[in-house]
Short mmCIF file of C-alpha atoms and ligand atoms in Angstrom, two decimals:
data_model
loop_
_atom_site.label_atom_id
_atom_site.label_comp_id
_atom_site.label_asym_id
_atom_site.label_seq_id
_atom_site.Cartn_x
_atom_site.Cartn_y
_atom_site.Cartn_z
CA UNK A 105 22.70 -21.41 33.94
CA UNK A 106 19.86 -19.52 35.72
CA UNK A 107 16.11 -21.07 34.64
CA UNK A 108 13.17 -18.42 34.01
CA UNK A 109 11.31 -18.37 37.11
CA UNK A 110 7.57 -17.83 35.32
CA UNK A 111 5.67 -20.49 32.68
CA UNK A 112 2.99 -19.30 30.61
CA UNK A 113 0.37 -20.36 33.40
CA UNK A 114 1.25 -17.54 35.71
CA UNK A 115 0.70 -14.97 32.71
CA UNK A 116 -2.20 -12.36 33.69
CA UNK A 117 -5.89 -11.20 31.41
CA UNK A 118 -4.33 -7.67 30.06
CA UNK A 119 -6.08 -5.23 27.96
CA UNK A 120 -3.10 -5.37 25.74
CA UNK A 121 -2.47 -8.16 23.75
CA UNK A 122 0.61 -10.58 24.70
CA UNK A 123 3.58 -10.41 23.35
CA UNK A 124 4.70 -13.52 23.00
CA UNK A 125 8.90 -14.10 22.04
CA UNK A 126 10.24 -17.09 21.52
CA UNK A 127 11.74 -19.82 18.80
CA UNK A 128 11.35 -23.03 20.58
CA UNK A 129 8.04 -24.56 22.00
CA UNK A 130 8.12 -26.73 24.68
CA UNK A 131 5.89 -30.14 24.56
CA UNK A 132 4.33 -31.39 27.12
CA UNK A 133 5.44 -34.95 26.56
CA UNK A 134 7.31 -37.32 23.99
CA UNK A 135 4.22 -38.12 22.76
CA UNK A 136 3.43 -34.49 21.15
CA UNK A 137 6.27 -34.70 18.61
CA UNK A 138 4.87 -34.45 15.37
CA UNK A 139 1.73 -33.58 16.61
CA UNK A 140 1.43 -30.30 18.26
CA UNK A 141 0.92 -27.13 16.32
CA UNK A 142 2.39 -24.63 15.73
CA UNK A 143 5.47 -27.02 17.28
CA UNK A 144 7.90 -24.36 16.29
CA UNK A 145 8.20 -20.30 16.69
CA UNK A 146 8.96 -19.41 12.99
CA UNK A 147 5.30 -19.54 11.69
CA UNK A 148 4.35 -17.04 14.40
CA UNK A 149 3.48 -17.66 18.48
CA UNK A 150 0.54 -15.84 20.10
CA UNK A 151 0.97 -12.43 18.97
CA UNK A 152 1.30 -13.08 15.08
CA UNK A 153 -1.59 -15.10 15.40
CA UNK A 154 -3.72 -12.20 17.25
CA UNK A 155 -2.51 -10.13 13.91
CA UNK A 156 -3.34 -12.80 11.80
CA UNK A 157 -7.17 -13.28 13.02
CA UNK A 158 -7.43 -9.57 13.65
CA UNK A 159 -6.47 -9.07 9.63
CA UNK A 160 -8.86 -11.13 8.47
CA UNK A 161 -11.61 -9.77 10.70
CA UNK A 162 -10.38 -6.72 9.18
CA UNK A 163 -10.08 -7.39 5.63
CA UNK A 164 -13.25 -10.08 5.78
CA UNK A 165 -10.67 -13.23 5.12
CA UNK A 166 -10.07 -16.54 6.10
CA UNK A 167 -6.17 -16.81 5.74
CA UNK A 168 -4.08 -13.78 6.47
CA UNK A 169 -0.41 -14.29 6.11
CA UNK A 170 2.63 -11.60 7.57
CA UNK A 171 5.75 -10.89 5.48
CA UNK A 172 8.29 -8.60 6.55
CA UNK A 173 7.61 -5.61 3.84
CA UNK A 174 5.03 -4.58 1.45
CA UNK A 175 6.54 -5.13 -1.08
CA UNK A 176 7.49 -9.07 0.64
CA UNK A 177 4.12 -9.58 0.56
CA UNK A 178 3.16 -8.84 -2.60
CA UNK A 179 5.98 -10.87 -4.24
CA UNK A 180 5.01 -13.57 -1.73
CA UNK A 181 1.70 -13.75 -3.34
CA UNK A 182 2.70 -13.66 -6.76
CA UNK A 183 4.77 -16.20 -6.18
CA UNK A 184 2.13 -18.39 -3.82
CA UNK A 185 -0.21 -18.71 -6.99
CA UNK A 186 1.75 -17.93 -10.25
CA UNK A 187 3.74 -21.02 -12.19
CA UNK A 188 6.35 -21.37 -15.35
CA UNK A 189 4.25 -20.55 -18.41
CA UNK A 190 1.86 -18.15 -17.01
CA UNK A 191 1.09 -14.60 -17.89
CA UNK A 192 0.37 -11.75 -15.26
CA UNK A 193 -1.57 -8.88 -16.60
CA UNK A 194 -0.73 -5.76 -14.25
CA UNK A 195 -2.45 -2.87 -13.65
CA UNK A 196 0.12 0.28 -14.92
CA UNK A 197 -0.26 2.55 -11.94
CA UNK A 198 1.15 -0.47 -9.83
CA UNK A 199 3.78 0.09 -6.75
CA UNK A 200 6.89 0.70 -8.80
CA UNK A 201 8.92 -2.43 -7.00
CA UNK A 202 5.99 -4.56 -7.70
CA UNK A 203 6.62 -4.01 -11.60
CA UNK A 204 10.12 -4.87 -11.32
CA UNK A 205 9.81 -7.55 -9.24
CA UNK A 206 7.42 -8.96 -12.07
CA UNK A 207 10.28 -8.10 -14.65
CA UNK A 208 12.82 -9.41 -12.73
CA UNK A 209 12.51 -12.34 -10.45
CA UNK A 210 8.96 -13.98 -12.50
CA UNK A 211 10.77 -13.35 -15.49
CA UNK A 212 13.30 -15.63 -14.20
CA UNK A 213 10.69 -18.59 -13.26
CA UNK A 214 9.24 -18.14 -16.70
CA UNK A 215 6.45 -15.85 -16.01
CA UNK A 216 5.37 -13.28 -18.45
CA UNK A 217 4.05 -9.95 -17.58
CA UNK A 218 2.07 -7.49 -19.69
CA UNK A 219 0.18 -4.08 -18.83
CA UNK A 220 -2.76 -2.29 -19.27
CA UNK A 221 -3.53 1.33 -18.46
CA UNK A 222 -5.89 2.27 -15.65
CA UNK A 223 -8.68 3.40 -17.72
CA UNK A 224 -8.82 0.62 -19.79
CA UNK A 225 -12.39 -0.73 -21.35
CA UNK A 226 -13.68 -3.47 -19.83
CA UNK A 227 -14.03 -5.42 -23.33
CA UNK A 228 -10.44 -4.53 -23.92
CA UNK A 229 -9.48 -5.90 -20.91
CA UNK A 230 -11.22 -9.52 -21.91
CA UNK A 231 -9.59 -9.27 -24.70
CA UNK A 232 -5.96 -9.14 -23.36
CA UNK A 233 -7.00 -12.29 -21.17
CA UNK A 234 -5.36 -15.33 -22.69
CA UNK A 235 -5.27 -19.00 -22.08
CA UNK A 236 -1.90 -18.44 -20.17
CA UNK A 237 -3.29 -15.53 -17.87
CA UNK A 238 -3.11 -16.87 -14.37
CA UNK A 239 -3.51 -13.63 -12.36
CA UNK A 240 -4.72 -9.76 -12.62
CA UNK A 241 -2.88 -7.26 -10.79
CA UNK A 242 -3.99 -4.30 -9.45
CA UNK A 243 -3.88 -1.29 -7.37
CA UNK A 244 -6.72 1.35 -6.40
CA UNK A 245 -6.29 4.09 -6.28
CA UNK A 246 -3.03 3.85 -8.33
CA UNK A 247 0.64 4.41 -6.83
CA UNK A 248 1.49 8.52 -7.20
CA UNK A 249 -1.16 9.28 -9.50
CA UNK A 250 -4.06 7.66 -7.40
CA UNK A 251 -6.22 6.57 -10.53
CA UNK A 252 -9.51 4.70 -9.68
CA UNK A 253 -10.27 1.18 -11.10
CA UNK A 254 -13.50 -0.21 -11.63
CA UNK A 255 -12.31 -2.85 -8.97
CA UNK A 256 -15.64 -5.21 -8.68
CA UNK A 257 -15.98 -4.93 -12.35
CA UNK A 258 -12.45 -6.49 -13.05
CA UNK A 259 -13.43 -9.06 -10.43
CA UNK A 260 -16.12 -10.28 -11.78
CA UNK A 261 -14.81 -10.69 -15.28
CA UNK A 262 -11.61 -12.19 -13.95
CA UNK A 263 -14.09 -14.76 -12.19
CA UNK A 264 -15.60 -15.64 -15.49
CA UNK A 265 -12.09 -16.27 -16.80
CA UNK A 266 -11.13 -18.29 -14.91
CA UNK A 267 -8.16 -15.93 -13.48
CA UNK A 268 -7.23 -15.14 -10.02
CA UNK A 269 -7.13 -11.22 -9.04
CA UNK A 270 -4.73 -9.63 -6.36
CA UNK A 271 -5.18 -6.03 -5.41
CA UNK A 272 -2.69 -3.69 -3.49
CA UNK A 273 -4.80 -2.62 -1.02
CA UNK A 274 -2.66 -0.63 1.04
CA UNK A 275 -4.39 2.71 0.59
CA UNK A 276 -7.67 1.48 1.91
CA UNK A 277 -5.73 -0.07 4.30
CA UNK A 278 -8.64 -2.43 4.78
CA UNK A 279 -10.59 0.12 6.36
CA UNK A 280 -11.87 2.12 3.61
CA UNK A 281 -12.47 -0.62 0.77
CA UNK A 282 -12.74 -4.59 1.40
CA UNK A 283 -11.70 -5.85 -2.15
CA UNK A 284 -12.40 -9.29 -1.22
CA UNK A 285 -16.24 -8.86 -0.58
CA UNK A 286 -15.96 -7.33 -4.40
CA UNK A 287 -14.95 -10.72 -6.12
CA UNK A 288 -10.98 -9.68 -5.58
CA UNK A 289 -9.18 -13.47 -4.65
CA UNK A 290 -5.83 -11.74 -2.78
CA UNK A 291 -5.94 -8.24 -0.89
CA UNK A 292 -2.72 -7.59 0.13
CA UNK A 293 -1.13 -4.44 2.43
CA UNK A 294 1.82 -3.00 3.90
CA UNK A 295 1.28 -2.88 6.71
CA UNK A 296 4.26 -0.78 6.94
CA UNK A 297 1.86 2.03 5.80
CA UNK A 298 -1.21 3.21 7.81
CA UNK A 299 -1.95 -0.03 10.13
CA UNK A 300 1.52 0.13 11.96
CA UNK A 301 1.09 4.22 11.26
CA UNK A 302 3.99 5.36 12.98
CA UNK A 303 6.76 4.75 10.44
CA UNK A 304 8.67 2.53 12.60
CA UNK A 305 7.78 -0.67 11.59
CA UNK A 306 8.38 -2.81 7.91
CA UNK A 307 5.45 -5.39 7.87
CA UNK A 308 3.37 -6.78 4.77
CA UNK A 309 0.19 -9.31 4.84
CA UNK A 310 -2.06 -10.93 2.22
CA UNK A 311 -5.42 -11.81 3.16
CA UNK A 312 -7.57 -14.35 1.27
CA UNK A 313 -10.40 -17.39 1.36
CA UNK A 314 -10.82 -20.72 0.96
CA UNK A 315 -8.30 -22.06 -1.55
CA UNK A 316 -6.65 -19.37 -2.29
CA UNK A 317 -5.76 -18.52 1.30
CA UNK A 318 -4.50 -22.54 1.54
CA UNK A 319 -2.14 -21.86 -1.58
CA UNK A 320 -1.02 -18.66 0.17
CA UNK A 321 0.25 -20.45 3.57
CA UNK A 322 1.46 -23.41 1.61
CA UNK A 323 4.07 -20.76 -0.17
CA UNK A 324 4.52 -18.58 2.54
CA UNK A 325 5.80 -21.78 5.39
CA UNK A 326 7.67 -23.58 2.12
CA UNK A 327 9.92 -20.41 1.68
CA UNK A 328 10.05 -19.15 5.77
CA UNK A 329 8.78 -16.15 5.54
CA UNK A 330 8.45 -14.43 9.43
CA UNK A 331 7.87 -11.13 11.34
CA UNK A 332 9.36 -11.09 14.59
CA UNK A 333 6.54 -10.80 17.62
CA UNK A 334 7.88 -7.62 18.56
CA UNK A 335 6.54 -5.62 15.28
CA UNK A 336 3.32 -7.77 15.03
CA UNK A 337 2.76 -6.59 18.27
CA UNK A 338 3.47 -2.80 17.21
CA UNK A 339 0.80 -3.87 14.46
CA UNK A 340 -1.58 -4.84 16.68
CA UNK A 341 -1.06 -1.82 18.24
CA UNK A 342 -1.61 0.30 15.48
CA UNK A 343 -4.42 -1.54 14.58
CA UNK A 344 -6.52 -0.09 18.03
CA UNK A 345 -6.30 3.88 16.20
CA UNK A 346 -6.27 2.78 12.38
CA UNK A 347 -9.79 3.80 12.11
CA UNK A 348 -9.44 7.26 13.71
CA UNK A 349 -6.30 7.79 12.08
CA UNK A 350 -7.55 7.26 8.69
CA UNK A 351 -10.70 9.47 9.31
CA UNK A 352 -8.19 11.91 10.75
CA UNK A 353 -5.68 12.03 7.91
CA UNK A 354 -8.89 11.46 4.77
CA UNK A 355 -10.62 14.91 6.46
CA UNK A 356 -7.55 16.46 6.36
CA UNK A 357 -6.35 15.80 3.19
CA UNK A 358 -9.62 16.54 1.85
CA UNK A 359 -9.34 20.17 3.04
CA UNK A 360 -5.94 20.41 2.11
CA UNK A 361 -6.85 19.52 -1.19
CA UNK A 362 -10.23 22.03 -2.19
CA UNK A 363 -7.27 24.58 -1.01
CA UNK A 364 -4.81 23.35 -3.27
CA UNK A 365 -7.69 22.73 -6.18
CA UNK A 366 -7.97 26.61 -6.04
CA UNK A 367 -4.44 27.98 -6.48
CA UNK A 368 -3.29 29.19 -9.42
CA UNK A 369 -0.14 27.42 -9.83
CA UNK A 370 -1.71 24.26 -9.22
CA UNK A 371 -2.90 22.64 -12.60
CA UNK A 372 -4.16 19.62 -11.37
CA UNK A 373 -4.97 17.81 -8.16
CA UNK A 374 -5.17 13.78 -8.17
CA UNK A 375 -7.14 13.43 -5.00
CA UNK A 376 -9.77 10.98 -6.27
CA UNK A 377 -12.20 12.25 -2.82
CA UNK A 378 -12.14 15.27 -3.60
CA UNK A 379 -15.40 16.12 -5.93
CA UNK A 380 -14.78 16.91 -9.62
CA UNK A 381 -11.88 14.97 -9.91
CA UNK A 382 -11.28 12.27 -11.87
CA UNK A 383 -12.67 8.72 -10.76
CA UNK A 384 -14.69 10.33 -8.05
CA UNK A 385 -18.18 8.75 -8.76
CA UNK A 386 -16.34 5.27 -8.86
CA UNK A 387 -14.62 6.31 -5.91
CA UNK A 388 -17.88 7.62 -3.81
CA UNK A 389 -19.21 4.32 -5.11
CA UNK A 390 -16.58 1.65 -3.24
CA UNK A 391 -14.93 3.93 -0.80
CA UNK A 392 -15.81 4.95 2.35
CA UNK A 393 -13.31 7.49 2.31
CA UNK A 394 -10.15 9.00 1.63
CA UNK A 395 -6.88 8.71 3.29
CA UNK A 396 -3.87 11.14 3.50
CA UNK A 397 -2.54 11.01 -0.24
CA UNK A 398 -2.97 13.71 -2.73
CA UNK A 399 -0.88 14.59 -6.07
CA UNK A 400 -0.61 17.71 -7.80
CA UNK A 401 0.30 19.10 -10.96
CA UNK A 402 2.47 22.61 -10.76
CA UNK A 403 1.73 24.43 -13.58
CA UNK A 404 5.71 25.44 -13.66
CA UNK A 405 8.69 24.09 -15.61
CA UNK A 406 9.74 20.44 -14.15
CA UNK A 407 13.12 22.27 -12.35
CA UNK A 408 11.15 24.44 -10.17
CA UNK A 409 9.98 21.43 -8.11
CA UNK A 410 12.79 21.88 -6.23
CA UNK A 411 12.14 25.57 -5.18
CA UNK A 412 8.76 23.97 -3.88
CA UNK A 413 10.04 20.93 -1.87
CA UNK A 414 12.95 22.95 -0.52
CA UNK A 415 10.46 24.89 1.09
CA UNK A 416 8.89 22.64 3.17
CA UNK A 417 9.34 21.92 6.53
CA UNK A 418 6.34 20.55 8.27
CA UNK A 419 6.29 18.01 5.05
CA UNK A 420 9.15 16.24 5.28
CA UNK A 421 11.24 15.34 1.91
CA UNK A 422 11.49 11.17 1.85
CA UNK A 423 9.62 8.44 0.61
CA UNK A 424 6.46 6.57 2.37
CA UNK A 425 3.39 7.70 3.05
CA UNK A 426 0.81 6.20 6.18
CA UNK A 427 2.59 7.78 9.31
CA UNK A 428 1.47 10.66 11.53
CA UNK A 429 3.83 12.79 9.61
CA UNK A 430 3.14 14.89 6.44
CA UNK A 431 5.79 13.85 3.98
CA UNK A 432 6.62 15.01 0.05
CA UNK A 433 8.49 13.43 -3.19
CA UNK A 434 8.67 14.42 -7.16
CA UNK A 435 7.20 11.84 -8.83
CA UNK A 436 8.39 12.68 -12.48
CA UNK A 437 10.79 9.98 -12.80
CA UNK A 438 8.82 6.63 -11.04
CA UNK A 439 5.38 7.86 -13.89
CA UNK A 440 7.95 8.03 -17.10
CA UNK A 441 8.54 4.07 -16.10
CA UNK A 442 5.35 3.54 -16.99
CA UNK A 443 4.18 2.14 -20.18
CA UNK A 444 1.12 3.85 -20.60
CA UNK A 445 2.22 7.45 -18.46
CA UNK A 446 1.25 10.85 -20.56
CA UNK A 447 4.42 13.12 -20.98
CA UNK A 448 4.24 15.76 -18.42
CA UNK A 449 7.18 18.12 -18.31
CA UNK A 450 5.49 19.69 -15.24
CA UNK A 451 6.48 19.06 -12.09
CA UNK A 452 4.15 16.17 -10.24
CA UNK A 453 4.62 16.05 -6.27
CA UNK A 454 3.42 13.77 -4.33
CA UNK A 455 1.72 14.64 -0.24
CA UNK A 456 0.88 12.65 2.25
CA UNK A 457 -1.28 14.63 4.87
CA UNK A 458 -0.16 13.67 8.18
CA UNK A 459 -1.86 14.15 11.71
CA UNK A 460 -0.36 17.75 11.64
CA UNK A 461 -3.08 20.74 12.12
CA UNK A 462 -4.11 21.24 8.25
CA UNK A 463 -4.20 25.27 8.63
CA UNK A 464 -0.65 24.81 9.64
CA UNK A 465 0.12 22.38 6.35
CA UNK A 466 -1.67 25.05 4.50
CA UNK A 467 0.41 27.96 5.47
CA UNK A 468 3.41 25.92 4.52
CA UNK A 469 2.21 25.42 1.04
CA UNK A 470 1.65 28.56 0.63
CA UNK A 471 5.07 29.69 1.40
CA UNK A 472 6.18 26.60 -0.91
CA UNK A 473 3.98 27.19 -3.95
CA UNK A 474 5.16 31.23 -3.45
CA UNK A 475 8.65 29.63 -3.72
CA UNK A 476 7.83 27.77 -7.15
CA UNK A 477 6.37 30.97 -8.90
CA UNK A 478 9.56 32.48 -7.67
CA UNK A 479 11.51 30.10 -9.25
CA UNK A 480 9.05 29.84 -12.73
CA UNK A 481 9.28 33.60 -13.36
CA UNK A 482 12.66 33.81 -12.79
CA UNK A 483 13.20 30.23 -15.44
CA UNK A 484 11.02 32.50 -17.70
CA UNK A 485 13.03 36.11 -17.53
CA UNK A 486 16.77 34.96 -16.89
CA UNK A 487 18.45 38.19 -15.15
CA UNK A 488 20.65 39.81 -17.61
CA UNK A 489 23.92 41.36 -16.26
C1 PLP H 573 1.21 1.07 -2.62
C2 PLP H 573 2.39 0.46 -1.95
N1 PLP H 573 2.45 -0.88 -1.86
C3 PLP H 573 3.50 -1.48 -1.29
C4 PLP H 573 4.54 -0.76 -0.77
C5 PLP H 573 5.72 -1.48 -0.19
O1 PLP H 573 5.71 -1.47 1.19
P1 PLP H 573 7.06 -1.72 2.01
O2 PLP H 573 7.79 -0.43 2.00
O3 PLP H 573 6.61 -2.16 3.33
O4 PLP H 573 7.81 -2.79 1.28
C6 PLP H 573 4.51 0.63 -0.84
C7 PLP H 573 5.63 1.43 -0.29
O5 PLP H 573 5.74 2.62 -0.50
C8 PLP H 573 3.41 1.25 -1.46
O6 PLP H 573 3.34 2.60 -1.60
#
């Protein structure tokens, strides 16, 4: 067998951060066993712990564990702080998966879950809160329909409960919104989205204080969970642009939506940024800005939402958002899951703005939205032979 010829004392200062690989540690004598730390790879080496301290510089925390998806880490932290007998009240414009990991999986440990609409009262809120209700989950702005929460609000009554509060904060991605300076307990993110940005990586973290953030690593080294140093490094990576990117893809999604706000087949534009919408004010009031997500309404029948994607080529048809590319889905059938959705036989679509020029994105549209009226009129006035 043929020995590495390097240790870690011949490694170099780079401006990159190491990427450290490995499963075993090595002691540096009998007497360590037991008490070095970490004294074994699977918690992370020197690259998941850059991630982990640049996360919670990021996201103002004290404890910032990685899982390897989103939607890992928000299970993880559901799991980290919720016990048999407890209720979850969750927020309905939650993450899909979220919803039926709650119906699923917590349901199986004996965990109830009930919902509440985004625009729920404050008093009715309270009054949902039971002697059973352990956590508050939420999401701001809301998955597809990008609904604003009164987030600090929520906090602070949860506080007075007695209940903790988690928050998907993956559209902020920690740059535009820091829930837990607002009274939020857990801020979680996938980091699959915006910080790793290139739409290469799975990676999820949640991010939280004092002894919350002790319950969280308690759970998260009981079950295993790990990310290999390879994509924490490609986070860390990501991490060095987030803030342009987002400022990038928010000013371009902003234009791309006063354009869209002003075309006649276009009923509605969920773009909470964008002035006049709805949620604005409470959005101008947390935010610091938007990112690349905006939802519209067609004012066509729900069919001709194909005419409109299958038009698109710069967007591309498939689900995620958070990369440098401009991407597209129908949202119809994830809202009717909902408990508290509106019926809308219109077609809803879902863009992400991507790091593509947005005159270019707008020309597409164009030729897309043409596409839709196409198919409306000829839904309206079938040809005759
Ligand atoms: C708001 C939100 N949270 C969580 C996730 C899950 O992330 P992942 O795909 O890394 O599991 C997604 C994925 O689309 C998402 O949109």
């Amino acid at each position: 067998m043929i020995h590495p010829a390097a240790d870690g004392e011949v490694l170099l200062r780079t401006a990159a951060p190491v990427l450290q690989r490995g499963t075993t540690v090595l002691l540096d004598n009998s007497d360590c066993f037991g008490k070095s730390s970490p004294s074994y790879g699977r918690s992370g080496l020197a690259t998941q712990e850059a991630l982990r301290h640049s996360l919670c510089e990021l996201e103002h925390g004290e404890v910032a564990e990685l899982y390897p998806s989103g939607l890992a880490a928000l299970s993880g932290a559901i799991l980290a702080v919720c016990r048999s007998g407890d209720e979850i009240l969750i927020c309905d414009t939650i993450y899909g998966p979220t919803r039926r990991f709650a119906e699923t999986t917590m349901a199986d440990y004996g965990v109830t879950a009930r919902y509440f609409p985004a625009d729920i009262a404050l008093g009715e809120l309270e009054a949902l809160i039971g002697l059973a209700t352990r956590l508050i989950v939420l999401e701001a702005p809301g998955s597809l329909t990008l609904d604003m929460i009164d987030v600090p609000a929520i906090a602070t009554l949860a506080r007075t409960c007695g209940v903790l509060t988690l928050i998907d904060n993956t559209y902020a991605a920690g740059v535009l919104f820091k829930p837990l300076d607002h009274g939020v307990d857990i801020s979680v993110q996938a980091l699959t989205k915006y910080v790793c940005g290139h739409s290469d990586v799975f990676m999820g973290c949640a991010v939280a204080r004092g002894e919350v953030g002790a319950m969280l690593k308690r759970s998260s080294r009981s079950i295993g969970w790990a990310v290999s140093s390879d994509d924490a490094y490609l986070a860390l990576r990501g991490l060095r642009t987030l803030h342009t990117r987002i400022e990038r893809h928010g000013a371009a999604a902003l234009e791309v939506a006063s354009w869209l706000a002003a075309q006649p087949l276009v009923r509605e534009v969920m773009c909470p940024a964008l002035p006049g919408t709805v949620g604005h004010d409470l959005f101008v009031r947390d935010y610091a800005g938007g990112n690349g997500l905006i939802t519209i309404v067609l004012d066509a029948p729900e069919t001709a939402a194909t005419a409109f994607l299958d038009a698109l080529r710069l967007f591309g048809l498939g689900y995620s958002w958070g990369g440098f590319e401009s991407l597209a889905i129908p949202c119809n059938d994830q809202i009717r899951q909902r408990r508290f959705a509106a019926p809308c036989e219109s077609p809803v679509i879902r863009l992400h703005v991507g790091l593509e020029n947005p005159a270019d994105l707008i020309s597409e549209l164009q030729i897309a939205l043409s596409a839709c009226a196409q198919a409306k009129d000829n839904e309206q006035s079938p040809r005759t032979y």
